[in-house]
């Protein structure tokens, strides 16, 4: 069972994000980066499958130099080796280009299952997983909360959240799935794991190694502008006896907030 | 000189920070209240390598040395001093004596399961009559065939009541005192003749276990003598060099937590129509907290690097322990002042940090003893 996990390094969810002067990107200095939380579910699921069915877990990531650390963190969780797609021409890769680069890089590799997070928490595009499956011509299921490998290891059964219910799908392998919160509880990159990860291989692939150039890496999506979410205004405290205060709260919810 | 954190340092910090945020901090108030650490928390910490970060891989640890250990202690101390000190007493003074002077067999038999967290360690030196004067031990070890028979008691032993292995220092020749008269023993706590006495009630670090240990006709085979007979005091002092350094790192972590909470409070709390952070005197408090933290952090990691290079660092670890723990107390005090009445209330963590902080100026050698160590060194050298 060879499993590939696609992982993105994203700003720490607790980081304070500032928009750059040109309004098209974010200030990256002083920001700490982490493994995209949804990708952690993907790594964990891959490790659990490997523990059951054997094989190898490879983590692949596209990003600048700093992304090595996120790959290394996945290796410390227990993945076997890493692949780092890194080239100056990849720096502006949008989700479409990223999916194409990943498809190119993976086409020469041997895999039974590809796991991604359902979305990256920085751009929330939810794009790369599905587009990668299309690029590779393999079946996909998104936003899964449960995965079971068939006895013969030729298919997986997954559960996915749908509006008001749950859908169960069976996919022949190779296939791609994207992980939703609830799929599992990701383990920590343990301290002995961090030491072991130092000796694991991270293969760097540049544009030539992936086999792309020029138009292949040209952005298809242009960022027009970024603006911060409006600042939250202070809450309102309703004083007085609870019975009176509740009446006032209901009135405000009806008349001011128009929530009722 | 290279004062850069490496990738592995950042990974250690991220991991322990995450562990602290998710597993430790949410339980800290309850641990303090119940005066007990959940067994599951210790287990989970052990499973993730907290019990052996500094111990070489060959002996069941992760092999990150003192720099790794200090980063871990710092991050754990953001959350809960009771848990941090339990891990510290286990590793830094429980495992370290065996790593320093143990035979290969002793390391395989005792150190490996300790570093892996299957067995918890403790360090037993202090006695009712031997505190700062640690060499005045009255627990005796009398040779009898291929064993030593030990009688006596120890007090205020961190992890004493929950440890599986205790490193015990006893007088084999009271007349000789620290020079040739004290021997270190590896004592599994299920040894006949070993018992736990009073579990102490404390002002702070209430979730950590502090116990009296009693030894009655306890036979310890010669194979569990640690180092040479009569050279136990050297082992104890060398071990405390590591313990003191780790306390400095714990002080850095707790101090950073106090600064973080103080900044948040100063920004949110409004008086006289504006945030406290607009008041210059509050800014000065925050600035001095930050400046002291910078000095503390600098000395901790410079000294940790000395230890990892195999240099002597007794004087430096005494300096680290002395200054970092004095300043930690100063910083928690200022944090309480910034928080005002809110800091004094038990629903905020400030008062717990205030109580937890105070012991650091006392244990693993009082800060008066630290200054004796430093003074001896400079008087001998005649210069810095």
Coordinates of C-alpha atoms in Angstrom, one line a residue:
Chain A
X1 CA 0.0 0.0 0.0
X2 CA 1.8 3.1 -1.2
X3 CA 0.2 6.3 0.1
X4 CA 1.0 9.8 -0.9
X5 CA 0.0 12.8 1.2
X6 CA -0.1 16.2 -0.3
X7 CA 0.7 18.8 2.3
X8 CA 0.8 22.6 2.3
X9 CA 2.7 24.7 4.8
X10 CA 0.4 27.6 6.0
X11 CA 0.7 30.5 8.4
X12 CA 0.1 29.5 12.0
X13 CA -3.7 29.7 12.6
X14 CA -2.9 31.9 15.7
X15 CA -0.7 34.2 13.6
X16 CA -1.8 37.8 13.2
X17 CA -2.0 38.3 9.5
X18 CA -1.2 41.7 7.9
X19 CA -1.7 42.6 4.3
X20 CA 1.2 43.7 2.2
X21 CA 1.5 47.2 0.9
X22 CA 0.5 46.2 -2.7
X23 CA -2.7 44.7 -1.3
X24 CA -2.1 41.4 -3.1
X25 CA -0.4 39.3 -0.6
X26 CA 0.4 39.0 3.1
X27 CA 3.4 40.1 5.1
X28 CA 5.4 37.0 5.7
X29 CA 8.1 38.4 8.0
X30 CA 7.6 37.4 11.6
X31 CA 4.9 34.9 10.7
X32 CA 5.4 31.3 11.9
X33 CA 4.2 28.5 9.7
X34 CA 2.7 25.1 10.4
X35 CA 1.4 22.0 8.6
X36 CA -2.1 22.8 7.3
X37 CA -4.4 21.4 10.0
X38 CA -6.6 19.4 7.5
X39 CA -3.4 17.9 6.0
X40 CA -2.5 16.6 9.5
X41 CA -5.7 14.5 9.3
X42 CA -4.5 13.2 6.0
X43 CA -1.0 12.3 7.3
X44 CA -2.6 10.6 10.4
X45 CA -4.9 8.5 8.2
X46 CA -2.0 7.5 6.0
X47 CA 0.0 6.4 8.9
X48 CA -2.8 4.4 10.3
X49 CA -3.4 2.6 7.0
X50 CA 0.3 1.9 6.8
X51 CA 0.3 0.5 10.3
X52 CA -2.5 -1.9 9.2
X53 CA -1.6 -2.7 5.6
X54 CA 2.2 -2.0 5.4
X55 CA 3.8 0.0 2.6
X56 CA 5.2 3.5 2.4
X57 CA 3.9 7.0 3.2
X58 CA 5.4 9.8 1.1
X59 CA 4.7 13.4 1.9
X60 CA 4.8 15.9 -1.0
X61 CA 4.7 19.6 -0.7
X62 CA 5.1 22.6 -3.0
X63 CA 6.6 25.6 -1.4
X64 CA 9.7 27.8 -0.7
X65 CA 12.7 26.7 1.4
X66 CA 10.8 27.0 4.7
X67 CA 8.3 24.3 3.6
X68 CA 11.1 21.7 4.4
X69 CA 10.3 22.2 8.1
X70 CA 6.7 21.2 7.5
X71 CA 7.7 18.2 5.5
X72 CA 10.1 17.2 8.3
X73 CA 7.3 17.6 10.8
X74 CA 5.3 15.0 8.8
X75 CA 8.3 12.7 8.7
X76 CA 8.6 13.1 12.5
X77 CA 4.9 12.0 12.8
X78 CA 6.1 8.8 11.0
X79 CA 5.9 9.4 7.2
X80 CA 8.8 7.6 5.4
X81 CA 10.1 10.2 3.0
X82 CA 9.4 13.6 1.6
X83 CA 9.3 15.2 -1.8
X84 CA 9.7 19.0 -2.0
X85 CA 8.7 20.8 -5.2
X86 CA 10.8 23.9 -5.1
X87 CA 11.8 26.2 -7.9
X88 CA 11.8 30.0 -8.2
X89 CA 9.3 29.7 -10.9
X90 CA 6.9 27.9 -8.6
X91 CA 6.7 30.8 -6.1
X92 CA 3.5 32.3 -7.5
X93 CA 1.8 29.0 -8.2
X94 CA -2.0 29.4 -7.8
X95 CA -4.2 26.4 -6.9
X96 CA -4.6 25.4 -10.6
X97 CA -0.9 25.5 -11.3
X98 CA -0.2 23.7 -8.0
X99 CA -2.5 20.9 -9.0
X100 CA -0.9 20.6 -12.4
X101 CA 2.6 20.5 -10.9
X102 CA 1.6 17.9 -8.4
X103 CA 0.0 15.8 -11.1
X104 CA 3.2 16.0 -13.2
X105 CA 5.4 15.1 -10.2
X106 CA 3.2 12.2 -9.1
X107 CA 2.7 10.7 -12.6
X108 CA 6.0 9.0 -12.4
X109 CA 5.4 7.7 -8.9
X110 CA 3.9 4.5 -7.7
X111 CA 0.8 5.0 -5.5
X112 CA -2.4 3.3 -4.4
X113 CA -4.0 6.2 -2.5
X114 CA -3.5 9.9 -2.4
X115 CA -4.7 11.9 0.7
X116 CA -5.1 15.6 0.9
X117 CA -6.6 18.0 3.4
X118 CA -10.1 19.1 2.3
X119 CA -8.7 22.7 2.1
X120 CA -5.7 24.8 3.1
X121 CA -6.6 27.2 5.9
X122 CA -4.8 30.1 4.3
X123 CA -6.6 30.6 0.9
X124 CA -9.5 28.2 1.6
X125 CA -9.6 27.3 -2.1
X126 CA -10.6 23.6 -1.7
X127 CA -9.2 23.2 -5.2
X128 CA -5.9 21.3 -5.3
X129 CA -7.2 17.9 -4.2
X130 CA -10.1 17.6 -6.7
X131 CA -8.1 19.2 -9.5
X132 CA -5.2 16.8 -8.9
X133 CA -7.5 13.8 -9.1
X134 CA -8.8 15.1 -12.4
X135 CA -5.2 15.7 -13.6
X136 CA -4.3 12.1 -12.8
X137 CA -7.6 10.7 -14.1
X138 CA -8.4 8.8 -10.9
X139 CA -11.6 8.7 -8.8
X140 CA -12.0 11.1 -5.8
X141 CA -14.1 11.7 -2.7
X142 CA -13.9 15.0 -0.8
X143 CA -14.5 16.0 2.8
X144 CA -14.3 12.4 4.2
X145 CA -14.8 11.6 7.9
X146 CA -14.2 7.9 7.7
X147 CA -12.0 5.6 5.5
X148 CA -12.0 1.8 5.4
X149 CA -9.6 -0.2 3.2
X150 CA -11.2 -3.3 1.6
X151 CA -9.8 -6.7 2.6
X152 CA -8.4 -7.2 -0.8
X153 CA -6.8 -3.7 -0.7
X154 CA -8.3 -2.9 -4.1
X155 CA -10.8 -0.3 -2.9
X156 CA -11.7 2.0 -0.1
X157 CA -15.0 2.8 1.4
X158 CA -15.4 6.4 2.7
X159 CA -18.0 8.4 4.5
X160 CA -18.5 12.0 3.6
X161 CA -20.5 14.8 5.1
X162 CA -23.3 16.0 2.9
X163 CA -26.0 18.5 3.7
X164 CA -28.2 17.0 6.3
X165 CA -26.7 13.6 6.2
X166 CA -23.9 11.2 5.4
X167 CA -22.9 9.6 2.1
X168 CA -21.0 6.3 1.8
X169 CA -18.9 5.8 -1.3
X170 CA -16.7 3.0 -2.6
X171 CA -13.7 4.0 -4.7
X172 CA -11.5 1.6 -6.7
X173 CA -7.8 2.2 -6.1
X174 CA -5.8 4.2 -7.0
X175 CA -8.0 7.1 -5.8
X176 CA -7.7 10.4 -4.1
X177 CA -9.6 11.5 -0.9
X178 CA -9.6 14.8 1.0
X179 CA -9.7 14.7 4.8
X180 CA -12.2 16.6 7.0
X181 CA -12.0 17.2 10.7
X182 CA -13.3 14.2 12.6
X183 CA -11.5 11.6 10.4
X184 CA -9.1 11.0 13.2
X185 CA -7.1 12.6 16.0
X186 CA -3.7 13.4 14.6
X187 CA -0.7 12.3 16.6
X188 CA 2.1 14.7 17.7
X189 CA 5.4 14.7 15.9
X190 CA 7.0 13.1 19.0
X191 CA 10.5 14.0 20.2
X192 CA 12.1 10.6 19.2
X193 CA 10.2 11.1 15.9
X194 CA 11.9 14.5 15.3
X195 CA 15.3 12.8 15.9
X196 CA 14.5 10.0 13.5
X197 CA 13.1 12.5 10.9
X198 CA 16.6 14.0 10.6
X199 CA 17.8 10.9 8.8
X200 CA 14.9 10.5 6.5
X201 CA 15.1 11.6 2.8
X202 CA 13.5 14.7 1.4
X203 CA 13.9 14.7 -2.4
X204 CA 13.9 18.2 -3.9
X205 CA 12.4 18.5 -7.4
X206 CA 12.9 21.7 -9.4
X207 CA 11.1 22.7 -12.6
X208 CA 13.4 20.5 -14.7
X209 CA 12.9 17.5 -12.5
X210 CA 9.1 17.9 -12.6
X211 CA 9.4 18.4 -16.3
X212 CA 7.7 21.8 -16.6
X213 CA 8.7 25.2 -18.0
X214 CA 7.3 28.6 -19.1
X215 CA 3.6 28.5 -19.6
X216 CA 3.2 25.4 -17.4
X217 CA 3.8 27.5 -14.3
X218 CA 2.2 30.7 -15.4
X219 CA -0.6 31.8 -13.0
X220 CA -4.1 31.2 -14.3
X221 CA -5.7 33.1 -11.4
X222 CA -4.8 36.7 -10.7
X223 CA -5.3 38.2 -7.2
X224 CA -7.0 41.5 -7.7
X225 CA -6.9 42.6 -4.1
X226 CA -6.9 41.4 -0.5
X227 CA -8.7 43.2 2.3
X228 CA -8.9 42.4 6.0
X229 CA -12.1 41.3 7.6
X230 CA -13.9 44.1 9.3
X231 CA -12.9 44.5 12.9
X232 CA -15.3 43.1 15.4
X233 CA -17.1 45.8 17.3
X234 CA -17.4 45.6 21.1
X235 CA -20.2 43.5 22.5
X236 CA -23.2 44.9 24.3
X237 CA -23.8 44.2 27.9
X238 CA -27.4 44.3 29.0
X239 CA -27.6 45.3 32.7
X240 CA -30.4 44.6 35.2
X241 CA -32.4 41.7 36.6
X242 CA -32.2 38.6 34.4
X243 CA -36.0 38.5 33.7
X244 CA -35.9 42.2 32.5
X245 CA -32.5 41.7 30.7
X246 CA -33.8 38.8 28.7
X247 CA -36.8 40.8 27.5
X248 CA -34.4 43.5 26.4
X249 CA -32.2 41.0 24.7
X250 CA -35.2 39.6 22.7
X251 CA -36.2 43.1 21.7
X252 CA -32.7 43.9 20.5
X253 CA -32.4 40.6 18.6
X254 CA -35.6 41.4 16.8
X255 CA -35.3 45.1 16.2
X256 CA -31.6 45.8 16.0
X257 CA -29.9 42.6 15.0
X258 CA -33.0 41.4 13.1
X259 CA -31.9 37.9 14.0
X260 CA -35.3 36.8 15.1
Chain B
X1 CA 29.2 32.4 17.7
X2 CA 26.0 31.3 16.3
X3 CA 22.8 32.2 18.1
X4 CA 20.4 30.8 15.6
X5 CA 17.8 28.2 16.4
X6 CA 18.1 25.3 14.0
X7 CA 15.2 23.5 12.3
X8 CA 15.2 20.8 14.9
X9 CA 15.1 23.3 17.7
X10 CA 12.1 25.0 16.2
X11 CA 10.4 21.6 15.7
X12 CA 11.0 20.6 19.3
X13 CA 9.5 24.0 20.4
X14 CA 6.5 23.6 18.1
X15 CA 5.8 20.1 19.3
X16 CA 6.1 20.9 23.0
X17 CA 4.1 24.1 22.6
X18 CA 1.4 22.2 20.9
X19 CA 1.4 19.5 23.6
X20 CA 1.3 22.2 26.3
X21 CA -1.5 24.1 24.6
X22 CA -3.7 21.1 24.0
X23 CA -2.9 18.7 26.9
X24 CA -1.3 20.6 29.8
X25 CA -2.6 24.2 30.1
X26 CA -6.3 23.2 30.0
X27 CA -5.7 20.9 33.1
X28 CA -3.3 23.2 35.0
X29 CA -5.9 24.9 37.3
X30 CA -7.5 21.5 38.2
X31 CA -4.1 19.9 38.8
X32 CA -3.3 22.7 41.3
X33 CA -6.7 22.3 43.0
X34 CA -6.7 18.5 43.2
X35 CA -2.9 18.5 44.1
X36 CA -2.4 15.6 41.7
X37 CA -1.3 15.0 38.1
X38 CA -3.5 12.7 36.0
X39 CA -1.6 9.5 35.3
X40 CA -2.8 9.7 31.7
X41 CA -1.0 13.1 31.2
X42 CA 2.3 11.6 32.4
X43 CA 1.7 8.6 30.2
X44 CA 0.9 10.8 27.1
X45 CA 4.0 12.9 27.8
X46 CA 6.2 9.8 28.0
X47 CA 4.7 8.4 24.8
X48 CA 5.8 11.6 23.0
X49 CA 9.3 11.5 24.4
X50 CA 9.1 14.2 27.2
X51 CA 10.7 11.8 29.7
X52 CA 14.0 11.4 27.7
X53 CA 14.6 14.3 25.4
X54 CA 18.2 14.9 26.7
X55 CA 19.1 11.2 27.0
X56 CA 21.0 9.7 24.1
X57 CA 19.1 7.5 21.6
X58 CA 21.2 4.5 22.7
X59 CA 19.7 4.8 26.2
X60 CA 16.1 5.2 25.2
X61 CA 15.9 9.0 24.7
X62 CA 15.8 11.3 21.8
X63 CA 19.4 12.7 22.1
X64 CA 18.6 16.4 21.9
X65 CA 20.9 17.2 24.8
X66 CA 20.6 20.2 27.2
X67 CA 19.5 22.7 24.5
X68 CA 16.6 20.4 23.6
X69 CA 15.8 19.8 27.2
X70 CA 15.8 23.6 28.0
X71 CA 13.5 24.3 25.1
X72 CA 11.1 21.6 26.4
X73 CA 11.2 22.8 29.9
X74 CA 10.6 26.4 28.8
X75 CA 7.5 25.4 26.8
X76 CA 6.1 23.1 29.5
X77 CA 6.5 25.9 32.0
X78 CA 4.1 28.1 29.9
X79 CA 1.4 25.7 31.0
X80 CA 1.8 24.0 34.4
X81 CA 4.8 24.1 36.8
X82 CA 3.6 21.0 38.6
X83 CA 3.8 18.9 35.4
X84 CA 7.1 20.6 34.3
X85 CA 8.8 20.0 37.6
X86 CA 7.6 16.3 37.7
X87 CA 9.3 15.8 34.3
X88 CA 12.3 17.8 35.4
X89 CA 12.9 15.8 38.6
X90 CA 12.5 12.6 36.7
X91 CA 14.8 13.4 33.9
X92 CA 17.3 16.1 34.9
X93 CA 18.1 14.8 38.4
X94 CA 16.5 11.3 38.2
X95 CA 18.0 10.0 35.0
X96 CA 21.1 12.1 34.8
X97 CA 23.0 10.5 37.7
X98 CA 22.8 7.2 35.9
X99 CA 23.8 8.7 32.6
X100 CA 26.8 10.4 34.3
X101 CA 28.2 7.5 36.3
X102 CA 26.2 4.4 35.5
X103 CA 27.8 1.2 34.1
X104 CA 26.6 0.0 30.7
X105 CA 24.5 -2.6 32.4
X106 CA 22.9 -0.1 34.8
X107 CA 22.1 2.1 31.9
X108 CA 20.4 -0.7 30.0
X109 CA 18.5 -2.0 33.0
X110 CA 17.4 1.4 34.6
X111 CA 18.1 4.3 32.3
X112 CA 16.4 2.9 29.2
X113 CA 13.0 2.3 30.8
X114 CA 13.3 5.7 32.6
X115 CA 14.1 7.6 29.4
X116 CA 11.2 5.9 27.7
X117 CA 8.9 6.9 30.5
X118 CA 8.0 3.4 31.6
X119 CA 9.6 4.2 35.0
X120 CA 9.6 7.5 36.8
X121 CA 12.7 8.7 38.6
X122 CA 13.5 10.8 41.6
X123 CA 16.6 12.2 43.3
X124 CA 17.0 11.8 47.1
X125 CA 19.7 13.9 48.8
X126 CA 18.0 16.2 51.3
X127 CA 17.4 15.1 54.9
X128 CA 16.0 16.8 57.9
X129 CA 19.5 17.7 59.1
X130 CA 21.1 18.0 55.7
X131 CA 19.5 20.8 53.5
X132 CA 21.9 23.4 52.3
X133 CA 24.7 21.4 54.1
X134 CA 24.0 18.5 51.9
X135 CA 27.1 16.6 53.0
X136 CA 25.8 16.2 56.6
X137 CA 23.8 13.0 55.6
X138 CA 22.7 10.7 58.4
X139 CA 21.2 8.0 56.2
X140 CA 23.8 5.2 56.5
X141 CA 24.9 2.5 54.1
X142 CA 26.7 -0.4 55.8
X143 CA 28.5 -3.0 53.7
X144 CA 27.3 -6.5 54.3
X145 CA 28.6 -9.2 52.0
X146 CA 27.7 -8.3 48.4
X147 CA 25.2 -5.7 49.5
X148 CA 24.8 -2.5 51.4
X149 CA 22.2 -2.2 54.2
X150 CA 20.6 1.2 54.3
X151 CA 18.9 2.9 57.2
X152 CA 17.6 6.5 57.5
X153 CA 15.2 8.9 55.8
X154 CA 14.9 11.7 53.2
X155 CA 12.6 14.6 53.1
X156 CA 11.0 16.9 50.5
X157 CA 11.8 14.5 47.6
X158 CA 10.1 15.5 44.4
X159 CA 8.3 12.5 42.8
X160 CA 9.2 10.6 46.0
X161 CA 5.8 9.1 46.4
X162 CA 5.2 8.2 42.7
X163 CA 8.7 7.2 41.5
X164 CA 9.7 3.7 40.4
X165 CA 13.5 4.4 40.7
X166 CA 15.1 6.7 43.3
X167 CA 18.8 7.8 43.2
X168 CA 19.7 7.7 46.8
X169 CA 22.7 9.3 48.5
X170 CA 23.8 7.7 51.8
X171 CA 26.8 7.9 54.1
X172 CA 29.0 4.8 53.8
X173 CA 31.7 6.5 56.0
X174 CA 30.2 9.5 58.0
X175 CA 33.6 10.5 59.3
X176 CA 34.9 11.1 55.8
X177 CA 31.9 13.3 54.8
X178 CA 31.6 14.4 51.2
X179 CA 35.2 13.4 50.4
X180 CA 34.9 9.6 50.2
X181 CA 32.1 9.1 52.7
X182 CA 29.0 9.3 50.5
X183 CA 27.8 6.7 48.0
X184 CA 25.0 6.9 45.4
X185 CA 22.6 3.9 45.0
X186 CA 20.0 3.0 42.4
X187 CA 17.0 2.0 44.4
X188 CA 13.8 0.5 42.8
X189 CA 11.0 1.7 45.0
X190 CA 9.6 -1.9 45.3
X191 CA 12.8 -2.9 47.3
X192 CA 11.9 -4.4 50.7
X193 CA 12.6 -1.8 53.4
X194 CA 11.7 1.2 51.2
X195 CA 8.6 3.1 52.2
X196 CA 7.0 6.5 51.6
X197 CA 6.2 8.6 54.6
X198 CA 4.4 12.0 54.6
X199 CA 3.3 13.5 51.4
X200 CA 3.8 17.3 51.9
X201 CA 1.2 20.0 51.4
X202 CA 2.8 22.9 49.7
X203 CA 2.3 26.6 48.8
X204 CA 2.9 26.0 45.1
X205 CA 3.6 23.3 42.5
X206 CA 0.9 21.5 44.4
X207 CA 0.3 19.0 41.7
X208 CA 3.8 17.7 42.0
X209 CA 4.5 15.0 44.5
X210 CA 6.8 15.9 47.4
X211 CA 7.4 13.0 49.8
X212 CA 9.3 11.7 52.8
X213 CA 11.2 8.5 52.1
X214 CA 12.0 6.0 54.8
X215 CA 14.6 3.2 54.6
X216 CA 14.6 0.4 57.1
X217 CA 17.2 -2.4 56.8
X218 CA 17.0 -1.9 53.0
X219 CA 19.5 -4.2 51.2
X220 CA 20.8 -2.8 48.0
X221 CA 23.1 -5.2 46.0
X222 CA 26.6 -3.9 45.0
X223 CA 25.5 -4.0 41.4
X224 CA 23.2 -1.0 42.2
X225 CA 26.0 1.2 43.6
X226 CA 26.2 4.1 41.2
X227 CA 29.8 5.1 40.4
X228 CA 32.5 4.3 43.0
X229 CA 31.8 3.7 46.7
X230 CA 32.5 7.0 48.5
X231 CA 32.1 9.2 45.4
X232 CA 28.4 9.8 45.5
X233 CA 28.7 13.4 46.5
X234 CA 30.5 14.3 43.3
X235 CA 27.7 12.6 41.4
X236 CA 25.1 14.5 43.3
X237 CA 26.8 17.9 42.6
X238 CA 27.4 17.1 38.9
X239 CA 23.8 16.1 38.6
X240 CA 22.6 19.4 40.2
X241 CA 24.5 21.3 37.6
X242 CA 22.0 20.0 35.1
X243 CA 19.0 20.4 37.4
X244 CA 19.9 24.1 38.0
X245 CA 20.2 24.8 34.3
X246 CA 16.8 23.3 33.7
X247 CA 15.2 25.4 36.5
X248 CA 16.6 28.5 34.6
X249 CA 14.8 27.3 31.5
X250 CA 11.6 26.7 33.4
X251 CA 11.9 30.3 34.8
X252 CA 12.2 31.6 31.2
X253 CA 9.0 29.8 30.1
X254 CA 7.0 30.9 33.1
X255 CA 8.2 34.5 32.7
X256 CA 7.3 34.6 29.0
X257 CA 3.8 33.3 29.9
X258 CA 3.5 36.1 32.5
X259 CA 4.6 38.7 30.0
X260 CA 2.2 37.4 27.3
X261 CA -0.8 37.5 29.8
X262 CA 0.2 40.9 31.0
X263 CA 0.4 42.4 27.5
X264 CA -3.1 40.9 26.7
X265 CA -4.5 42.3 29.9
X266 CA -2.9 45.7 29.4
X267 CA -4.4 46.0 25.9
X268 CA -7.9 44.9 27.0
X269 CA -8.3 46.5 30.4
X270 CA -9.5 50.1 30.2
X271 CA -9.2 52.6 33.1
X272 CA -9.4 56.4 32.9
X273 CA -11.0 55.8 29.4
X274 CA -8.0 54.1 27.8
X275 CA -6.2 50.8 27.8
X276 CA -3.7 50.2 30.6
X277 CA -1.1 49.8 27.9
X278 CA -1.3 53.5 27.2
X279 CA 0.0 54.2 30.7
X280 CA 3.7 54.8 30.7
X281 CA 4.3 53.0 34.0
X282 CA 2.6 49.9 32.7
X283 CA 4.8 50.1 29.5
X284 CA 7.9 50.4 31.8
X285 CA 6.8 47.2 33.6
X286 CA 6.3 45.3 30.4
X287 CA 9.7 46.6 29.0
X288 CA 11.6 45.6 32.1
X289 CA 9.9 42.1 32.1
X290 CA 10.9 41.7 28.4
X291 CA 14.5 42.9 29.0
X292 CA 15.0 40.5 31.9
X293 CA 13.6 37.6 29.9
X294 CA 16.1 38.4 27.1
X295 CA 19.0 38.2 29.6
X296 CA 17.6 35.0 31.2
X297 CA 17.0 33.3 27.8
X298 CA 20.5 34.3 26.7
X299 CA 22.3 32.8 29.7
X300 CA 20.2 29.6 29.7
X301 CA 21.0 28.7 26.1
X302 CA 24.6 29.8 26.3
X303 CA 25.1 27.5 29.3
X304 CA 23.1 24.7 27.7
X305 CA 25.5 24.9 24.7
X306 CA 28.5 24.7 27.1
X307 CA 27.0 21.5 28.6
X308 CA 26.4 20.0 25.2
X309 CA 30.0 20.7 24.2
X310 CA 31.1 18.8 27.3
X311 CA 32.5 21.8 29.1
X312 CA 32.4 22.4 32.8
X313 CA 29.4 24.6 33.6
X314 CA 29.0 24.4 37.4
X315 CA 29.5 28.0 38.0
X316 CA 27.4 29.0 35.0
X317 CA 24.5 26.8 36.0
X318 CA 24.6 28.4 39.5
X319 CA 24.5 31.8 37.9
X320 CA 21.6 30.7 35.7
X321 CA 19.6 29.3 38.6
X322 CA 20.3 32.2 40.8
X323 CA 19.4 35.1 38.5
X324 CA 16.6 33.4 36.5
X325 CA 14.7 32.3 39.5
X326 CA 15.1 35.7 41.3
X327 CA 13.9 37.4 38.2
X328 CA 11.1 35.0 37.6
X329 CA 9.8 36.0 41.1
X330 CA 10.2 39.6 40.2
X331 CA 8.3 39.1 36.9
X332 CA 5.4 37.2 38.4
X333 CA 5.1 39.9 41.0
X334 CA 5.0 42.6 38.3
X335 CA 2.5 40.5 36.3
X336 CA 0.2 40.5 39.3
X337 CA 0.6 44.2 39.7
X338 CA -0.4 44.8 36.0
X339 CA -3.4 42.5 36.5
X340 CA -4.4 44.2 39.8
X341 CA -7.3 42.6 41.7
X342 CA -7.9 40.3 38.8
X343 CA -4.5 38.8 39.2
X344 CA -5.1 38.0 42.8
X345 CA -8.3 36.0 42.0
X346 CA -8.0 32.3 41.5
X347 CA -9.9 32.2 38.2
X348 CA -6.9 33.8 36.6
X349 CA -3.6 31.8 36.4
X350 CA -1.4 34.7 37.7
X351 CA -1.8 33.8 41.4
X352 CA -0.9 30.1 40.6
X353 CA 2.2 31.2 38.8
X354 CA 3.0 33.5 41.8
X355 CA 2.8 30.5 44.2
X356 CA 4.5 28.1 41.9
X357 CA 7.4 30.5 41.3
X358 CA 8.6 30.8 44.9
X359 CA 10.1 27.3 45.3
X360 CA 12.6 28.0 42.6
X361 CA 14.7 30.2 44.8
X362 CA 14.8 27.4 47.4
X363 CA 15.1 23.9 45.8
X364 CA 18.1 22.3 44.0
X365 CA 20.3 24.5 46.2
X366 CA 19.0 27.7 47.7
X367 CA 20.0 30.9 45.9
X368 CA 22.3 31.6 48.8
X369 CA 24.1 28.4 48.1
X370 CA 24.3 29.3 44.4
X371 CA 26.1 32.5 45.4
X372 CA 28.5 30.6 47.5
X373 CA 29.3 28.4 44.4
X374 CA 29.8 31.5 42.3
X375 CA 31.9 33.3 44.9
X376 CA 34.2 30.3 45.5
X377 CA 34.9 30.2 41.8
X378 CA 35.7 33.9 41.3
X379 CA 37.7 34.1 44.6
X380 CA 39.8 31.1 43.4
X381 CA 40.4 32.6 40.0
X382 CA 40.9 36.1 41.2
X383 CA 38.9 37.4 38.2
X384 CA 35.8 36.7 36.2

